[in-house]
C-alpha cells in the first residue's frame, strides 16, 4: 500500500507547543508535504515560541523570524534573494490568524496582488493565543476571549479571509484541517508545485484558548468540518471553487460549540443564530462551488 | 564619463554600479525618480536585479531584510513618512545583521503635509544602529552608495545614504560616472557568512532571554565602532581608484582657524562659500562637515575642537524638548574634554526654508558677539 502521508518526520522533537496544539500538528504535516528544500519565515505568533528559544529550533529547515505584519513581504524578499541566485527553494510564510487576518493583511494582499512566488500558510486558532487569547479578526461570532468577556462576547463574525484571498485571483488557495491530514497533505503538495502566491488556511484548535480539553483537538477540528463551520475547499485562480470534503451526515453546530469553554455562555437562541449563520454561509459557498448538497 | 544627473538618479546609478540584486521600494515624493530609473534599468537589462514593487515602505524594508539574509545585495530608497513607517524594520535589519543599503531623501515630517527638506526624519532613526552618511552633492551621493555597501558588508550592519530633498534630489549636477570594472574591483560580490540556506538549516532571530540578548547588543556596538576606521579606509581606497577621497568628516580652512562652523549635508556646502567670504574679511573661521553621523566620529570632533575658541553647530533638524541633534552630539562628544570651546547651537532652515550664504555669515557674526552660551538653541530665520 502506498502511504498517502510521507513517512519522513522533518519537524523535530522538543518543541514548546501546549498539549493538544493544532498548530504543532499543522507544522508537522506541512513539512512532510513541503520537504527539506523549504525556508520558512514566521512573524510574531505562537510558532515564534513553539519553535524553541535560541539556539534551538524544531522545524529543521531554515527559519527567519520577522516582525508581526511582515510575513508575506519577508517571504517575497527571501524568494527574490534565492531567485537572484538561481536557486529554486519553497519559501513559506507561516503565520497565525492575527498575523494574517489583521496586522499582516496589507503585506499579504500586496504579495498576492503581485502574485509573488510564495506559499502563505495561516494556522488559524481564531484569536491572539500567544499573547493570551485576545480577540482577532478571525475570532468567531459570540466567542469569549480575554478582550471579549462573556458579558460582551464578540459581536462580529469571523472575517471571510478565503473570499478576500480569492478576490486576489491567486492561482491556488485551500482550506485544510489537522483532523484531515490526507486532504491537507494533498493540498500542500499541490500548492508546492504551483507557481505564484498560494494561500493555505489550516484550522488549528487551541485547547487553552478555546477552553477545551487537549484530547479533543482532533475531535473539534473534525466537528468544525462536519458541522460546516469550517468547510474544506480549494479555489483556483479565484474563480474555480471546489469542495474537497463532502459531508454526508451534517451535524448540528451545538455539537461543536458545547465542547468549548469559549462558547459556554451561549444561550439556546445564540446557538440557533450561529446555526442559521452557518447554514447561510454554506448556501453562499455552494453557489460558488456550483453544486447543491 | 561625466553625466548631468539629479541627486535621485545618483542613488539609482550607485545601486546599479554596486550590482544590487534585489530592490524593494515604494514611491514617496521626493524619492520617486530613484525607483523610476531603477525600474527602467531592471526592465531594459542594464541591471540584473529582482525589483519587488511592494505595497508599503514597511514591506520594502522587510523584503530587503529577507533577501539580504539569503546573501544578496539589496537596495531601497525612501523619505520622511516612509522612513518613519520602516522604523520597526530598521531595528530588525540591524538585529538580523543584514547589510541593506538605503537612500533617504531628507524631507520634513507631517503634519502639516510638507515635502521640503529637513533632517529630522533620518535623525529620528539615530538609535537604530543604521549607519548614516550625509551627502553634500550628487557626486558624493553616488560614491557613497558604493562605499556604503563595502562598509556595510564588512561590519554586517545596514547603511543609509542621505541627501536633501530638492536641494540635491531634484537638482542636476555634473557627476563623474565610475567605470563598472573599477567598481567591481572595489566592491567584489557579496559573501555572507551566515545565511538562509536549506543545505545548512538554522533559525535566525529566535526568542532570546536576558542571558543572551545583552551580548548580542554589545556585539552590535562593537561592529559599529569597527565601522569608524572602515569609513576612513574605504574612503581612501575609493580615492585611490577613482580620484575622490572621503572620510568621516571633511574640513575646510581649519589650519589657523579660531572658530569652527560645524554642519552637515548641503548646509555645510553652502557654509564653505560663507567661510570664503569671512576669510576675505580677515576672520579665522573654518568648516567641519560631519559626513558620517552614525557611527559618530567623536574622536575627530574632539581633536578638532580642542584647539579653537568657538564652535557653531548649524542644525536643519530639531529634537523637540532638547535642541539641534548634531549640536547635542558635538556637545556630548566634547563634554569630558579638558580643552573645549563654548559650543553654540543654531537651528535654521526647518521645512526647507532656504539657508543661504548670507544666513551663515549672519549666524557667525551673531555668535562672535556672544561671550557665552545662553541657550541651547539660537533660532535663525524663524518669523515669530
Short mmCIF file of C-alpha atoms in Angstrom, two decimals, chain B:
data_model
loop_
_atom_site.label_atom_id
_atom_site.label_comp_id
_atom_site.label_asym_id
_atom_site.label_seq_id
_atom_site.Cartn_x
_atom_site.Cartn_y
_atom_site.Cartn_z
CA UNK B 1 32.45 59.65 -18.36
CA UNK B 2 30.50 62.56 -16.99
CA UNK B 3 26.77 62.84 -16.77
CA UNK B 4 24.47 65.62 -15.65
CA UNK B 5 22.11 63.92 -13.21
CA UNK B 6 19.81 64.74 -10.35
CA UNK B 7 20.63 63.50 -6.85
CA UNK B 8 17.91 60.88 -7.01
CA UNK B 9 19.48 59.38 -10.12
CA UNK B 10 22.86 59.43 -8.38
CA UNK B 11 21.32 56.97 -5.92
CA UNK B 12 19.99 54.82 -8.77
CA UNK B 13 23.34 54.74 -10.55
CA UNK B 14 25.06 53.98 -7.25
CA UNK B 15 22.83 50.94 -6.77
CA UNK B 16 23.30 49.88 -10.39
CA UNK B 17 27.09 50.14 -10.30
CA UNK B 18 27.09 48.25 -6.98
CA UNK B 19 25.14 45.48 -8.73
CA UNK B 20 22.21 45.43 -6.31
CA UNK B 21 20.48 42.06 -6.75
CA UNK B 22 17.17 42.66 -5.03
CA UNK B 23 15.39 46.00 -4.86
CA UNK B 24 12.13 46.54 -2.99
CA UNK B 25 10.67 50.02 -2.89
CA UNK B 26 7.55 52.10 -2.56
CA UNK B 27 7.11 55.56 -4.05
CA UNK B 28 7.16 58.75 -1.99
CA UNK B 29 7.86 62.32 -3.03
CA UNK B 30 10.70 63.37 -3.35
CA UNK B 31 12.22 59.90 -3.84
CA UNK B 32 10.26 58.64 -6.87
CA UNK B 33 12.92 59.25 -9.53
CA UNK B 34 15.24 56.87 -7.69
CA UNK B 35 12.92 53.92 -8.21
CA UNK B 36 11.64 55.01 -11.60
CA UNK B 37 15.13 54.88 -13.03
CA UNK B 38 15.88 51.59 -11.26
CA UNK B 39 12.67 50.13 -12.73
CA UNK B 40 13.85 51.12 -16.19
CA UNK B 41 17.31 49.72 -15.57
CA UNK B 42 15.80 46.39 -14.47
CA UNK B 43 13.36 46.37 -17.39
CA UNK B 44 15.99 47.04 -20.06
CA UNK B 45 18.53 44.65 -18.58
CA UNK B 46 21.10 47.28 -17.57
CA UNK B 47 20.70 46.00 -14.05
CA UNK B 48 20.19 42.29 -13.33
CA UNK B 49 18.07 42.67 -10.21
CA UNK B 50 14.72 41.46 -8.91
CA UNK B 51 12.61 44.54 -8.25
CA UNK B 52 9.70 43.92 -5.86
CA UNK B 53 7.21 46.76 -6.20
CA UNK B 54 5.86 46.47 -2.69
CA UNK B 55 2.73 47.99 -1.19
CA UNK B 56 4.44 49.94 1.61
CA UNK B 57 7.80 51.03 2.96
CA UNK B 58 7.38 48.57 5.80
CA UNK B 59 7.21 45.78 3.24
CA UNK B 60 10.07 47.35 1.26
CA UNK B 61 12.38 47.04 4.23
CA UNK B 62 11.19 43.60 5.32
CA UNK B 63 11.66 42.33 1.76
CA UNK B 64 15.18 43.80 1.70
CA UNK B 65 15.99 42.25 5.07
CA UNK B 66 14.68 38.84 3.95
CA UNK B 67 16.55 38.99 0.65
CA UNK B 68 19.74 40.20 2.31
CA UNK B 69 19.61 37.25 4.71
CA UNK B 70 19.85 34.89 1.73
CA UNK B 71 23.16 36.53 0.83
CA UNK B 72 22.31 39.02 -1.90
CA UNK B 73 22.95 42.75 -2.19
CA UNK B 74 19.77 44.75 -1.60
CA UNK B 75 18.68 48.35 -2.13
CA UNK B 76 15.74 50.58 -1.32
CA UNK B 77 15.05 54.29 -1.05
CA UNK B 78 12.54 56.37 0.85
CA UNK B 79 11.89 59.63 2.64
CA UNK B 80 10.25 61.09 5.75
CA UNK B 81 6.90 59.31 6.34
CA UNK B 82 8.19 56.24 4.53
CA UNK B 83 11.26 56.08 6.72
CA UNK B 84 9.12 56.52 9.82
CA UNK B 85 6.89 53.65 8.70
CA UNK B 86 10.02 51.50 8.32
CA UNK B 87 11.17 52.25 11.85
CA UNK B 88 10.39 48.82 13.29
CA UNK B 89 12.17 47.12 10.44
CA UNK B 90 15.20 49.42 10.70
CA UNK B 91 15.79 47.81 14.09
CA UNK B 92 15.17 44.40 12.52
CA UNK B 93 17.77 44.98 9.81
CA UNK B 94 20.34 45.78 12.48
CA UNK B 95 19.44 42.92 14.83
CA UNK B 96 19.43 40.49 11.90
CA UNK B 97 22.80 41.94 10.82
CA UNK B 98 21.69 42.46 7.22
CA UNK B 99 23.80 44.99 5.30
CA UNK B 100 20.92 46.62 3.43
CA UNK B 101 21.79 49.93 1.75
CA UNK B 102 19.08 52.57 1.51
CA UNK B 103 18.84 56.05 0.10
CA UNK B 104 16.89 58.52 2.21
CA UNK B 105 15.82 61.88 0.91
CA UNK B 106 15.66 64.23 3.88
CA UNK B 107 12.12 65.61 3.99
CA UNK B 108 10.34 67.24 6.91
CA UNK B 109 7.75 65.21 8.80
CA UNK B 110 3.98 65.81 8.63
CA UNK B 111 1.69 67.23 9.79
CA UNK B 112 1.26 69.68 8.28
CA UNK B 113 1.88 67.96 4.96
CA UNK B 114 5.13 69.14 3.52
CA UNK B 115 7.69 67.80 1.09
CA UNK B 116 10.65 70.11 1.62
CA UNK B 117 13.92 69.28 3.25
CA UNK B 118 14.81 68.79 6.89
CA UNK B 119 16.91 66.15 8.62
CA UNK B 120 14.59 65.16 11.47
CA UNK B 121 13.30 62.10 9.57
CA UNK B 122 16.66 60.34 9.41
CA UNK B 123 18.00 61.71 12.67
CA UNK B 124 14.94 60.26 14.44
CA UNK B 125 16.41 56.88 13.44
CA UNK B 126 19.77 57.53 15.04
CA UNK B 127 19.41 54.89 17.76
CA UNK B 128 18.50 52.03 15.43
CA UNK B 129 22.10 51.09 14.61
CA UNK B 130 21.94 52.16 10.96
CA UNK B 131 25.00 53.89 9.66
CA UNK B 132 24.13 57.34 8.30
CA UNK B 133 26.02 59.27 5.66
CA UNK B 134 25.01 62.87 4.93
CA UNK B 135 25.98 63.95 1.41
CA UNK B 136 26.71 67.42 0.12
CA UNK B 137 26.49 66.90 -3.65
CA UNK B 138 25.33 64.37 -6.21
CA UNK B 139 28.82 63.00 -6.81
CA UNK B 140 29.09 62.18 -3.15
CA UNK B 141 25.66 60.54 -3.23
CA UNK B 142 26.71 58.14 -5.98
CA UNK B 143 30.14 57.48 -4.50
CA UNK B 144 28.68 56.96 -1.02
CA UNK B 145 26.27 54.24 -2.16
CA UNK B 146 29.22 52.20 -3.45
CA UNK B 147 31.23 52.82 -0.29
CA UNK B 148 28.20 52.09 1.89
CA UNK B 149 27.95 48.55 0.52
CA UNK B 150 31.63 47.99 1.16
CA UNK B 151 31.48 49.11 4.78
CA UNK B 152 28.05 47.60 5.48
CA UNK B 153 29.07 44.17 4.22
CA UNK B 154 32.26 44.23 6.30
CA UNK B 155 30.57 45.12 9.58
CA UNK B 156 27.22 43.43 8.76
CA UNK B 157 25.17 46.49 9.51
CA UNK B 158 22.87 48.47 7.22
CA UNK B 159 23.67 51.94 5.91
CA UNK B 160 21.62 54.94 4.88
CA UNK B 161 22.89 57.38 2.25
CA UNK B 162 21.16 60.68 2.86
CA UNK B 163 20.54 63.71 0.65
CA UNK B 164 18.45 66.85 0.94
CA UNK B 165 15.03 66.98 -0.72
CA UNK B 166 15.09 69.09 -3.89
CA UNK B 167 18.37 70.83 -2.96
CA UNK B 168 20.02 67.63 -4.20
CA UNK B 169 17.26 65.16 -5.04
CA UNK B 170 15.94 67.25 -7.94
CA UNK B 171 18.98 69.38 -8.73
CA UNK B 172 21.08 68.44 -11.73
CA UNK B 173 24.84 68.38 -11.24
CA UNK B 174 27.76 67.06 -13.21
CA UNK B 175 28.75 63.67 -11.88
CA UNK B 176 31.74 61.59 -12.88
CA UNK B 177 30.41 58.10 -13.52
CA UNK B 178 32.72 55.42 -12.12
CA UNK B 179 33.56 52.67 -14.58
CA UNK B 180 31.80 49.38 -13.88
CA UNK B 181 35.02 47.32 -13.99
CA UNK B 182 36.61 49.57 -11.40
CA UNK B 183 33.54 49.41 -9.17
CA UNK B 184 33.61 45.62 -9.47
CA UNK B 185 37.23 45.67 -8.39
CA UNK B 186 36.42 47.94 -5.45
CA UNK B 187 33.26 46.06 -4.48
CA UNK B 188 33.55 42.32 -5.13
CA UNK B 189 30.46 40.08 -4.88
CA UNK B 190 28.79 39.92 -1.51
CA UNK B 191 29.66 36.87 0.58
CA UNK B 192 27.55 36.45 3.69
CA UNK B 193 28.96 34.23 6.40
CA UNK B 194 25.64 33.17 7.92
CA UNK B 195 22.71 32.99 5.58
CA UNK B 196 19.41 31.30 4.95
CA UNK B 197 20.38 28.06 3.27
CA UNK B 198 18.29 24.86 3.03
CA UNK B 199 21.53 22.84 2.94
CA UNK B 200 22.55 24.26 6.32
CA UNK B 201 19.35 25.00 8.23
CA UNK B 202 19.41 27.49 11.09
CA UNK B 203 16.87 29.67 12.83
CA UNK B 204 17.53 33.41 12.74
CA UNK B 205 16.16 35.73 15.39
CA UNK B 206 14.54 33.20 17.70
CA UNK B 207 13.48 34.02 21.22
CA UNK B 208 16.48 35.07 23.30
CA UNK B 209 16.30 35.78 27.02
CA UNK B 210 18.26 38.05 29.33
CA UNK B 211 21.18 35.62 29.32
CA UNK B 212 21.86 36.12 25.62
CA UNK B 213 20.32 39.31 24.30
CA UNK B 214 22.68 41.66 26.17
CA UNK B 215 25.78 40.20 24.47
CA UNK B 216 24.17 40.49 21.05
CA UNK B 217 23.72 44.22 21.68
CA UNK B 218 27.33 44.53 22.83
CA UNK B 219 28.46 42.85 19.60
CA UNK B 220 26.42 45.30 17.50
CA UNK B 221 28.03 48.25 19.28
CA UNK B 222 31.49 46.75 18.65
CA UNK B 223 30.60 46.26 14.98
CA UNK B 224 29.52 49.86 14.50
CA UNK B 225 32.63 51.05 16.35
CA UNK B 226 34.67 48.94 13.91
CA UNK B 227 32.99 50.87 11.14
CA UNK B 228 34.66 54.12 12.27
CA UNK B 229 38.11 53.26 10.83
CA UNK B 230 36.45 51.39 7.96
CA UNK B 231 34.75 54.52 6.66
CA UNK B 232 38.17 56.17 6.55
CA UNK B 233 39.92 53.19 4.93
CA UNK B 234 37.17 52.64 2.38
CA UNK B 235 37.01 56.36 1.60
CA UNK B 236 40.77 56.43 0.99
CA UNK B 237 40.73 53.27 -1.10
CA UNK B 238 37.93 54.77 -3.14
CA UNK B 239 40.09 57.85 -3.65
CA UNK B 240 42.99 55.78 -4.96
CA UNK B 241 40.79 54.12 -7.56
CA UNK B 242 38.52 56.97 -8.52
CA UNK B 243 40.39 60.13 -7.57
CA UNK B 244 37.88 61.26 -4.96
CA UNK B 245 38.69 60.52 -1.32
CA UNK B 246 36.21 60.56 1.52
CA UNK B 247 36.31 60.31 5.29
CA UNK B 248 34.15 60.52 8.36
CA UNK B 249 34.34 64.30 8.25
CA UNK B 250 35.54 66.96 5.87
CA UNK B 251 37.35 70.09 6.94
CA UNK B 252 37.85 73.38 5.13
CA UNK B 253 40.29 76.20 6.00
CA UNK B 254 40.87 74.93 9.53
CA UNK B 255 44.68 75.26 9.71
CA UNK B 256 44.74 78.57 11.61
CA UNK B 257 41.05 78.65 12.47
CA UNK B 258 39.92 80.20 15.75
CA UNK B 259 36.30 79.38 15.12
CA UNK B 260 34.65 76.39 13.51
CA UNK B 261 31.31 76.22 11.79
CA UNK B 262 30.04 72.64 12.11
CA UNK B 263 27.29 71.37 9.89
CA UNK B 264 26.29 68.62 7.52
CA UNK B 265 24.94 67.91 4.04
CA UNK B 266 24.14 70.85 1.76
CA UNK B 267 24.11 73.44 4.54
CA UNK B 268 27.78 72.61 5.09
CA UNK B 269 28.38 73.01 1.40
CA UNK B 270 26.84 76.49 1.49
CA UNK B 271 28.87 77.28 4.61
CA UNK B 272 32.02 76.85 2.54
CA UNK B 273 31.24 79.94 0.49
CA UNK B 274 30.33 81.86 3.65
CA UNK B 275 33.74 80.92 5.03
CA UNK B 276 35.45 82.15 1.86
CA UNK B 277 33.71 85.49 2.34
CA UNK B 278 34.59 85.70 6.04
CA UNK B 279 38.20 84.72 5.35
CA UNK B 280 38.43 87.60 2.89
CA UNK B 281 37.29 89.83 5.73
CA UNK B 282 40.18 88.50 7.81
CA UNK B 283 38.12 86.18 10.03
CA UNK B 284 39.84 83.00 11.16
CA UNK B 285 36.97 80.63 10.62
CA UNK B 286 36.93 77.10 9.25
CA UNK B 287 34.40 74.39 8.46
CA UNK B 288 33.84 70.96 9.90
CA UNK B 289 31.38 68.96 7.84
CA UNK B 290 30.17 65.82 9.56
CA UNK B 291 29.66 63.28 6.76
CA UNK B 292 29.22 60.09 8.75
CA UNK B 293 26.80 60.73 11.62
CA UNK B 294 26.50 57.09 12.71
CA UNK B 295 28.91 55.83 13.79
CA UNK B 296 29.60 59.27 15.28
CA UNK B 297 33.17 60.46 14.64
CA UNK B 298 33.63 61.62 18.24
CA UNK B 299 37.44 61.42 18.24
CA UNK B 300 37.70 63.62 15.15
CA UNK B 301 35.27 66.13 16.62
CA UNK B 302 37.08 66.24 19.96
CA UNK B 303 40.51 66.78 18.47
CA UNK B 304 39.33 69.42 16.01
CA UNK B 305 37.50 71.33 18.72
CA UNK B 306 40.36 71.18 21.23
CA UNK B 307 42.29 73.96 19.51
CA UNK B 308 39.61 76.53 18.76
CA UNK B 309 37.88 79.37 20.62
CA UNK B 310 34.30 78.95 19.49
CA UNK B 311 32.25 76.30 17.73
CA UNK B 312 28.94 76.92 15.97
CA UNK B 313 26.80 73.91 15.10
CA UNK B 314 24.14 74.60 12.47
CA UNK B 315 21.26 72.13 12.53
CA UNK B 316 18.48 71.74 9.97
CA UNK B 317 16.62 69.48 12.39
CA UNK B 318 15.27 69.55 15.90
CA UNK B 319 14.80 67.17 18.79
CA UNK B 320 11.76 68.73 20.44
CA UNK B 321 12.35 69.33 24.10
CA UNK B 322 16.11 69.40 23.63
CA UNK B 323 17.93 71.08 20.75
CA UNK B 324 19.52 70.54 17.36
CA UNK B 325 20.68 66.96 17.04
CA UNK B 326 24.17 67.47 15.59
CA UNK B 327 24.61 70.09 18.33
CA UNK B 328 23.76 67.53 21.03
CA UNK B 329 26.18 65.04 19.57
CA UNK B 330 29.05 67.51 19.25
CA UNK B 331 28.48 68.84 22.75
CA UNK B 332 28.27 65.34 24.21
CA UNK B 333 31.48 64.27 22.48
CA UNK B 334 33.39 67.21 23.99
CA UNK B 335 31.90 67.22 27.49
CA UNK B 336 34.66 65.24 29.18
CA UNK B 337 37.48 67.02 27.33
CA UNK B 338 39.78 69.40 29.11
CA UNK B 339 40.18 71.71 26.16
CA UNK B 340 36.88 72.52 24.64
CA UNK B 341 35.41 75.73 23.28
CA UNK B 342 31.98 77.10 24.00
CA UNK B 343 29.63 75.35 21.57
CA UNK B 344 26.74 77.34 20.13
CA UNK B 345 23.78 75.58 18.57
CA UNK B 346 21.77 77.16 15.77
CA UNK B 347 18.54 75.81 14.31
CA UNK B 348 17.62 77.03 10.87
CA UNK B 349 16.05 76.05 7.58
CA UNK B 350 13.36 73.78 9.01
CA UNK B 351 10.79 72.54 6.50
CA UNK B 352 13.03 73.50 3.61
CA UNK B 353 13.31 77.23 4.27
CA UNK B 354 16.31 78.36 2.32
CA UNK B 355 19.67 78.57 4.10
CA UNK B 356 21.89 80.87 2.09
CA UNK B 357 25.44 82.13 2.36
CA UNK B 358 24.25 85.36 3.98
CA UNK B 359 22.34 83.42 6.66
CA UNK B 360 25.51 81.62 7.63
CA UNK B 361 27.52 84.86 7.68
CA UNK B 362 24.81 86.37 9.93
CA UNK B 363 24.95 83.36 12.24
CA UNK B 364 28.72 83.68 12.50
CA UNK B 365 28.59 87.40 13.21
CA UNK B 366 25.88 86.94 15.81
CA UNK B 367 27.82 84.26 17.65
CA UNK B 368 31.01 86.32 17.59
CA UNK B 369 29.20 88.91 19.72
CA UNK B 370 28.28 86.32 22.38
CA UNK B 371 30.58 85.81 25.33
CA UNK B 372 28.96 82.60 26.46
CA UNK B 373 26.30 80.10 25.54
CA UNK B 374 23.00 81.42 26.96
CA UNK B 375 20.71 78.80 25.45
CA UNK B 376 20.96 75.50 23.63
CA UNK B 377 19.07 76.93 20.68
CA UNK B 378 19.81 80.05 18.69
CA UNK B 379 16.92 80.35 16.23
CA UNK B 380 17.90 81.72 12.86
CA UNK B 381 15.28 82.90 10.43
CA UNK B 382 12.17 81.93 12.37
CA UNK B 383 9.45 84.55 11.98
CA UNK B 384 7.91 84.84 15.45
#
